[in-house]
């Protein structure tokens, strides 16, 4: 006898009733008949949705089971009728290339079309067009992000973005996020890192921060080794082969799902595990600031304390656009006040000398600010100082808050020399946070000529 379609129209489309019905469908109608048994990493993804998460970001190694995992969630969504205000229940699989949607879609095709796990023949199906439509109005579609306009339209109930690190940075905020609003839709972003500090890392770290206090967010990480369904020893052979041929960074990226350094990276010694962590600033200690001005491009501001042994700790960042200098100063003072630090704790802010008017505005606002000038403020000298800090091995020579400084960390990972370019001139991308760190490091810890544009005591508030 065919299993009955859950009458979710009789249950709330949000809240505990819906979540319990959805979990029952996934576990009893889909996973058990198909023989799917979630490993611990996959279980964390399922548990996130079962407890009400709407935004789930999974960073996983190759062949770790991430696509099979999310196919279970998609098929569970397809068991439900459309919202009362919707003509269909739209479920989307998106990827940077059309063929990449097949990884998730193939599992859905097997389960819903070939095995009929929901007990019904689809009303419409096409493996070429990547469409499965159930009789009650649930519709699964595979779409490419290469033409993001195709993602616009009726709100979605659920969307999975595969290979998210390869998707253009603007696609999620501009084309996808708005489609989640209509019916409080859910999203799953899955990726293996690209080894470059791009939006995938920034968004993953941002969602990790959100998840601390907001149950609608969840992040999950697991490696290729976490998949027990792979033949024993195969992952180890893959890793050994990569490392023997000098591809250790690729092994860290593809197997261990680490956000490793960009090829040609300026800061090759930066290690996410070694140089970042969770800590709080000391309200009794002084504060230093690094400032890279920006308006259309981001302004990048890093907040520092120097601990015993001259170890700088970056405990927070401000990374914003469309803010003039006075607004930036206000943001800094407000952020410090949140930690119990008033402006009397600020020793100096070291700033890009290209904006003397902005430096004056900061001094008027009560933040002692100087421009880094002189021969020791050259880019190469500043980079050398930061490299020196990263190179220390007995303990971190420089330390960043892992979640609060996500943009700065991303820039440090992505900062690189252009191919066939000079090693005196890094590429002009991923440089805002790096410039802020460099201004601080060469100013507070290395030789620098301090050139206040006006007397600090004269106008300090």
C-alpha positions as semicolon CSV with decimal commas, in nm:
position;residue;x (nm);y (nm);z (nm)
1;X;0,000;0,000;0,000
2;X;0,137;0,341;-0,092
3;X;0,226;0,566;0,199
4;X;-0,023;0,852;0,236
5;X;0,079;1,203;0,145
6;X;0,100;1,407;0,466
7;X;-0,194;1,647;0,488
8;X;0,020;1,939;0,592
9;X;-0,256;2,180;0,504
10;X;-0,404;2,073;0,835
11;X;-0,082;2,168;1,017
12;X;0,086;2,507;1,055
13;X;0,333;2,577;0,774
14;X;0,580;2,694;1,035
15;X;0,655;2,598;1,391
16;X;0,669;2,263;1,576
17;X;0,382;2,093;1,391
18;X;0,541;2,148;1,052
19;X;0,889;2,058;1,174
20;X;0,770;1,728;1,323
21;X;0,577;1,638;1,007
22;X;0,876;1,726;0,790
23;X;1,112;1,517;1,003
24;X;0,873;1,221;0,988
25;X;0,857;1,241;0,608
26;X;1,233;1,262;0,572
27;X;1,317;0,986;0,817
28;X;1,032;0,738;0,763
29;X;0,922;0,787;0,403
30;X;1,252;0,881;0,239
31;X;1,566;0,788;0,434
32;X;1,470;0,450;0,578
33;X;1,327;0,299;0,255
34;X;1,629;0,420;0,055
35;X;1,882;0,287;0,307
36;X;2,027;0,630;0,384
37;X;2,193;0,643;0,727
38;X;2,331;0,985;0,815
39;X;2,684;1,004;0,951
40;X;2,752;1,253;1,235
41;X;2,824;1,546;1,003
42;X;2,508;1,486;0,803
43;X;2,313;1,444;1,126
44;X;2,413;1,796;1,228
45;X;2,261;1,932;0,907
46;X;1,937;1,741;0,955
47;X;1,920;1,842;1,322
48;X;1,958;2,209;1,226
49;X;1,650;2,197;1,002
50;X;1,457;1,986;1,255
51;X;1,506;2,255;1,520
52;X;1,392;2,542;1,301
53;X;1,704;2,667;1,122
54;X;1,630;2,852;0,799
55;X;1,987;2,939;0,698
56;X;2,230;2,645;0,695
57;X;2,585;2,671;0,559
58;X;2,781;2,346;0,521
59;X;3,151;2,350;0,437
60;X;3,256;1,995;0,356
61;X;3,531;1,788;0,198
62;X;3,501;1,613;-0,135
63;X;3,303;1,287;-0,138
64;X;3,186;1,360;0,217
65;X;2,817;1,295;0,150
66;X;2,697;1,654;0,144
67;X;2,487;1,624;-0,174
68;X;2,312;1,305;-0,059
69;X;2,238;1,476;0,271
70;X;2,071;1,779;0,113
71;X;1,878;1,564;-0,134
72;X;1,699;1,413;0,167
73;X;1,596;1,760;0,280
74;X;1,474;1,853;-0,069
75;X;1,262;1,540;-0,103
76;X;1,110;1,605;0,240
77;X;1,010;1,953;0,126
78;X;0,849;1,807;-0,186
79;X;0,598;1,612;0,027
80;X;0,410;1,926;0,127
81;X;0,144;2,131;-0,045
82;X;0,196;2,497;-0,140
83;X;0,131;2,773;0,107
84;X;-0,226;2,903;0,090
85;X;-0,102;3,218;-0,089
86;X;0,115;3,030;-0,340
87;X;0,037;2,861;-0,671
88;X;0,313;2,604;-0,615
89;X;0,566;2,494;-0,358
90;X;0,892;2,586;-0,530
91;X;1,211;2,402;-0,437
92;X;1,527;2,506;-0,622
93;X;1,865;2,345;-0,672
94;X;2,110;2,614;-0,785
95;X;2,473;2,582;-0,894
96;X;2,722;2,787;-1,097
97;X;2,686;2,552;-1,396
98;X;2,373;2,366;-1,502
99;X;2,550;2,029;-1,492
100;X;2,649;2,085;-1,129
101;X;2,283;2,081;-1,026
102;X;2,280;1,714;-1,129
103;X;2,469;1,605;-0,819
104;X;2,172;1,680;-0,594
105;X;1,903;1,642;-0,860
106;X;2,009;1,285;-0,943
107;X;1,935;1,170;-0,588
108;X;1,593;1,339;-0,602
109;X;1,519;1,176;-0,938
110;X;1,610;0,836;-0,799
111;X;1,395;0,882;-0,490
112;X;1,086;1,055;-0,628
113;X;1,068;0,936;-0,989
114;X;1,225;0,589;-0,997
115;X;1,157;0,469;-0,641
116;X;0,840;0,676;-0,578
117;X;0,929;0,716;-0,211
118;X;0,634;0,950;-0,157
119;X;0,396;0,697;-0,311
120;X;0,295;0,902;-0,615
121;X;0,396;0,937;-0,978
122;X;0,517;1,292;-1,046
123;X;0,271;1,504;-1,241
124;X;0,557;1,627;-1,458
125;X;0,918;1,519;-1,483
126;X;1,215;1,590;-1,706
127;X;1,572;1,489;-1,636
128;X;1,684;1,710;-1,926
129;X;1,511;2,023;-1,795
130;X;1,575;1,912;-1,435
131;X;1,215;1,934;-1,321
132;X;1,012;1,712;-1,089
133;X;0,658;1,829;-1,014
134;X;0,436;1,639;-0,770
135;X;0,056;1,620;-0,809
136;X;-0,010;1,852;-0,514
137;X;0,196;2,142;-0,649
138;X;0,544;2,084;-0,509
139;X;0,800;2,151;-0,783
140;X;1,175;2,083;-0,781
141;X;1,383;2,276;-1,035
142;X;1,754;2,274;-1,116
143;X;1,880;2,618;-1,220
144;X;2,214;2,779;-1,296
145;X;2,338;3,090;-1,119
146;X;2,514;3,192;-1,440
147;X;2,187;3,362;-1,536
148;X;2,072;3,477;-1,191
149;X;1,765;3,655;-1,326
150;X;1,611;3,311;-1,372
151;X;1,616;3,272;-0,995
152;X;1,375;3,562;-0,950
153;X;1,001;3,514;-0,940
154;X;0,769;3,340;-0,699
155;X;0,905;3,288;-0,350
156;X;1,076;2,959;-0,274
157;X;1,006;2,718;0,009
158;X;1,357;2,573;-0,002
159;X;1,671;2,633;-0,205
160;X;2,001;2,448;-0,207
161;X;2,304;2,626;-0,354
162;X;2,570;2,374;-0,448
163;X;2,936;2,472;-0,492
164;X;2,854;2,806;-0,331
165;X;3,217;2,924;-0,330
166;X;3,206;2,920;-0,712
167;X;2,886;3,123;-0,733
168;X;2,924;3,493;-0,809
169;X;2,934;3,695;-0,488
170;X;2,627;3,908;-0,563
171;X;2,391;3,619;-0,646
172;X;2,284;3,529;-0,293
173;X;2,211;3,879;-0,156
174;X;2,070;4,019;-0,480
175;X;1,870;3,731;-0,628
176;X;1,819;3,455;-0,374
177;X;1,772;3,607;-0,031
178;X;1,470;3,812;-0,140
179;X;1,295;3,495;-0,262
180;X;1,306;3,348;0,088
181;X;1,089;3,622;0,237
182;X;0,749;3,534;0,088
183;X;0,702;3,203;0,271
184;X;0,987;3,213;0,525
185;X;1,181;2,980;0,300
186;X;1,483;2,775;0,402
187;X;1,824;2,768;0,234
188;X;2,117;2,530;0,231
189;X;2,450;2,657;0,104
190;X;2,705;2,380;0,048
191;X;3,059;2,404;-0,074
192;X;3,413;2,282;-0,062
193;X;3,638;2,587;-0,012
194;X;3,827;2,728;-0,310
195;X;4,136;2,818;-0,115
196;X;4,067;3,186;-0,163
197;X;3,930;3,434;0,086
198;X;3,607;3,504;-0,099
199;X;3,242;3,549;-0,006
200;X;3,208;3,181;0,094
201;X;3,444;3,227;0,385
202;X;3,299;3,563;0,487
203;X;2,942;3,435;0,477
204;X;3,030;3,112;0,656
205;X;3,197;3,306;0,936
206;X;2,912;3,558;0,950
207;X;2,651;3,283;0,976
208;X;2,863;3,114;1,244
209;X;2,845;3,437;1,443
210;X;2,470;3,466;1,386
211;X;2,420;3,106;1,497
212;X;2,552;3,183;1,846
213;X;2,233;3,369;1,941
214;X;1,995;3,312;1,651
215;X;1,850;2,960;1,609
216;X;1,753;3,037;1,249
217;X;2,123;3,012;1,153
218;X;2,348;2,706;1,159
219;X;2,690;2,620;1,018
220;X;2,833;2,271;0,977
221;X;3,179;2,148;0,886
222;X;3,293;1,795;0,808
223;X;3,569;1,631;0,607
224;X;3,606;1,353;0,355
225;X;3,718;1,126;0,638
226;X;3,375;1,165;0,803
227;X;3,200;0,966;0,530
228;X;3,195;0,599;0,644
229;X;3,050;0,485;0,310
230;X;3,378;0,534;0,122
231;X;3,601;0,225;0,094
232;X;3,845;0,206;0,388
233;X;4,177;0,373;0,324
234;X;4,079;0,552;0,002
235;X;4,072;0,902;0,150
236;X;4,409;0,844;0,318
237;X;4,556;0,732;-0,017
238;X;4,416;1,045;-0,184
239;X;4,567;1,268;0,084
240;X;4,902;1,089;0,076
241;X;4,919;1,129;-0,302
242;X;4,847;1,501;-0,280
243;X;5,103;1,565;-0,008
244;X;5,377;1,357;-0,175
245;X;5,340;1,563;-0,491
246;X;5,362;1,896;-0,309
247;X;4,988;1,964;-0,300
248;X;4,944;1,988;0,075
249;X;4,727;2,298;0,051
250;X;4,500;2,119;-0,193
251;X;4,466;1,831;0,053
252;X;4,372;2,074;0,329
253;X;4,113;2,231;0,100
254;X;3,958;1,933;-0,080
255;X;3,976;1,672;0,198
256;X;3,975;1,867;0,524
257;X;3,755;2,150;0,390
258;X;3,987;2,421;0,517
259;X;3,996;2,775;0,382
260;X;4,363;2,769;0,287
261;X;4,586;3,037;0,139
262;X;4,545;3,163;-0,215
263;X;4,815;3,053;-0,460
264;X;5,071;3,331;-0,461
265;X;4,950;3,441;-0,119
266;X;5,125;3,733;0,044
267;X;5,084;3,580;0,390
268;X;5,173;3,216;0,338
269;X;5,226;3,157;0,713
270;X;4,874;3,260;0,807
271;X;4,697;2,960;0,961
272;X;4,327;2,983;1,042
273;X;4,356;2,736;1,330
274;X;4,676;2,885;1,476
275;X;4,614;3,258;1,433
276;X;4,244;3,287;1,515
277;X;4,022;3,203;1,810
278;X;3,748;3,324;2,043
279;X;3,842;3,573;2,316
280;X;3,725;3,897;2,474
281;X;3,914;4,228;2,499
282;X;4,045;4,334;2,838
283;X;3,855;4,646;2,955
284;X;4,160;4,758;3,153
285;X;4,404;4,751;2,861
286;X;4,473;5,026;2,605
287;X;4,351;5,006;2,246
288;X;4,524;5,061;1,912
289;X;4,349;5,103;1,577
290;X;4,436;5,040;1,213
291;X;4,242;5,240;0,951
292;X;4,207;5,200;0,576
293;X;3,970;5,470;0,457
294;X;3,694;5,396;0,209
295;X;3,351;5,510;0,099
296;X;3,246;5,335;-0,221
297;X;3,511;5,073;-0,152
298;X;3,493;4,939;0,204
299;X;3,649;5,124;0,494
300;X;3,838;4,865;0,699
301;X;3,909;4,935;1,066
302;X;4,076;4,689;1,303
303;X;4,069;4,720;1,683
304;X;4,368;4,591;1,878
305;X;4,514;4,528;2,220
306;X;4,879;4,432;2,274
307;X;4,920;4,153;2,525
308;X;5,223;4,034;2,720
309;X;5,516;3,962;2,493
310;X;5,405;4,227;2,242
311;X;5,144;3,992;2,095
312;X;4,872;4,196;1,916
313;X;4,516;4,071;1,947
314;X;4,263;4,200;1,692
315;X;3,939;4,170;1,887
316;X;3,700;4,329;1,636
317;X;3,668;4,498;1,300
318;X;3,447;4,755;1,129
319;X;3,409;4,689;0,757
320;X;3,152;4,916;0,593
321;X;3,078;5,123;0,285
322;X;2,902;5,459;0,239
323;X;3,028;5,603;0,572
324;X;3,210;5,936;0,600
325;X;3,492;5,978;0,850
326;X;3,276;6,122;1,129
327;X;3,031;5,832;1,100
328;X;3,322;5,588;1,111
329;X;3,455;5,753;1,425
330;X;3,113;5,721;1,586
331;X;3,100;5,351;1,495
332;X;3,441;5,296;1,653
333;X;3,347;5,468;1,978
334;X;3,016;5,281;1,995
335;X;3,186;4,948;1,931
336;X;3,446;5,013;2,201
337;X;3,176;5,122;2,447
338;X;3,009;4,785;2,393
339;X;3,320;4,625;2,540
340;X;3,338;4,868;2,831
341;X;3,619;5,064;2,663
342;X;3,590;5,443;2,639
343;X;3,798;5,667;2,415
344;X;4,047;5,735;2,693
345;X;4,175;5,381;2,629
346;X;4,274;5,464;2,269
347;X;4,649;5,515;2,237
348;X;4,663;5,586;1,862
349;X;4,486;5,510;1,538
350;X;4,727;5,454;1,247
351;X;4,563;5,558;0,921
352;X;4,613;5,564;0,548
353;X;4,784;5,901;0,479
354;X;4,592;5,952;0,154
355;X;4,295;6,112;0,334
356;X;4,424;6,396;0,554
357;X;4,075;6,541;0,592
358;X;3,949;6,214;0,739
359;X;4,236;6,210;0,987
360;X;4,142;6,561;1,100
361;X;3,779;6,453;1,145
362;X;3,886;6,164;1,367
363;X;4,099;6,388;1,583
364;X;3,807;6,628;1,621
365;X;3,597;6,328;1,725
366;X;3,836;6,250;2,008
367;X;4,033;5,965;1,848
368;X;4,408;6,041;1,838
369;X;4,501;5,959;1,480
370;X;4,825;5,974;1,285
371;X;4,922;5,914;0,923
372;X;5,179;5,648;0,848
373;X;5,446;5,825;0,642
374;X;5,816;5,800;0,585
375;X;6,031;5,525;0,429
376;X;5,926;5,258;0,682
377;X;5,562;5,302;0,586
378;X;5,617;5,159;0,238
379;X;5,382;4,873;0,150
380;X;5,668;4,622;0,129
381;X;5,796;4,719;0,474
382;X;5,451;4,688;0,627
383;X;5,401;4,349;0,465
384;X;5,739;4,242;0,599
385;X;5,635;4,337;0,952
386;X;5,308;4,142;0,931
387;X;5,491;3,842;0,784
388;X;5,730;3,852;1,077
389;X;5,435;3,827;1,315
390;X;5,280;3,536;1,127
391;X;5,613;3,352;1,109
392;X;5,642;3,302;1,485
393;X;5,597;2,929;1,561
394;X;5,617;2,885;1,940
395;X;5,289;3,073;1,981
396;X;5,088;3,306;1,756
397;X;5,272;3,631;1,692
398;X;4,942;3,794;1,594
399;X;4,588;3,682;1,675
400;X;4,238;3,755;1,537
401;X;3,890;3,694;1,671
402;X;3,763;3,418;1,446
403;X;3,406;3,539;1,396
404;X;3,416;3,914;1,463
405;X;3,708;3,969;1,222
406;X;3,571;3,760;0,934
407;X;3,630;4,024;0,663
408;X;3,987;4,089;0,775
409;X;4,066;3,718;0,793
410;X;3,914;3,667;0,450
411;X;4,130;3,947;0,309
412;X;4,443;3,802;0,471
413;X;4,371;3,471;0,302
414;X;4,293;3,623;-0,036
415;X;4,572;3,885;-0,048
416;X;4,803;3,772;-0,328
417;X;5,054;3,876;-0,589
418;X;4,929;3,897;-0,948
419;X;5,050;3,629;-1,182
420;X;5,376;3,742;-1,345
421;X;5,363;4,056;-1,130
422;X;5,609;4,219;-0,895
423;X;5,633;4,093;-0,538
424;X;5,647;4,457;-0,427
425;X;5,291;4,513;-0,547
426;X;5,015;4,274;-0,441
427;X;4,701;4,261;-0,654
428;X;4,445;4,530;-0,577
429;X;4,187;4,296;-0,428
430;X;4,137;4,160;-0,077
431;X;4,353;4,453;0,031
432;X;4,132;4,666;0,257
433;X;4,158;4,458;0,572
434;X;4,524;4,383;0,494
435;X;4,604;4,755;0,469
436;X;4,437;4,816;0,805
437;X;4,646;4,540;0,965
438;X;4,961;4,671;0,799
439;X;4,906;5,029;0,920
440;X;4,860;4,904;1,274
441;X;5,157;4,665;1,268
442;X;5,414;4,903;1,125
443;X;5,283;5,187;1,344
444;X;5,242;5,017;1,681
445;X;5,508;4,746;1,653
446;X;5,759;4,860;1,391
447;X;5,954;5,165;1,284
448;X;5,733;5,441;1,151
449;X;5,745;5,816;1,111
450;X;5,441;5,960;1,289
451;X;5,307;6,263;1,112
452;X;5,004;6,408;1,294
453;X;4,833;6,645;1,057
454;X;4,731;6,867;1,347
455;X;4,830;6,874;1,711
456;X;4,654;6,598;1,902
457;X;4,598;6,795;2,222
458;X;4,463;7,102;2,047
459;X;4,138;6,957;1,916
460;X;4,093;6,626;2,097
461;X;3,743;6,607;2,243
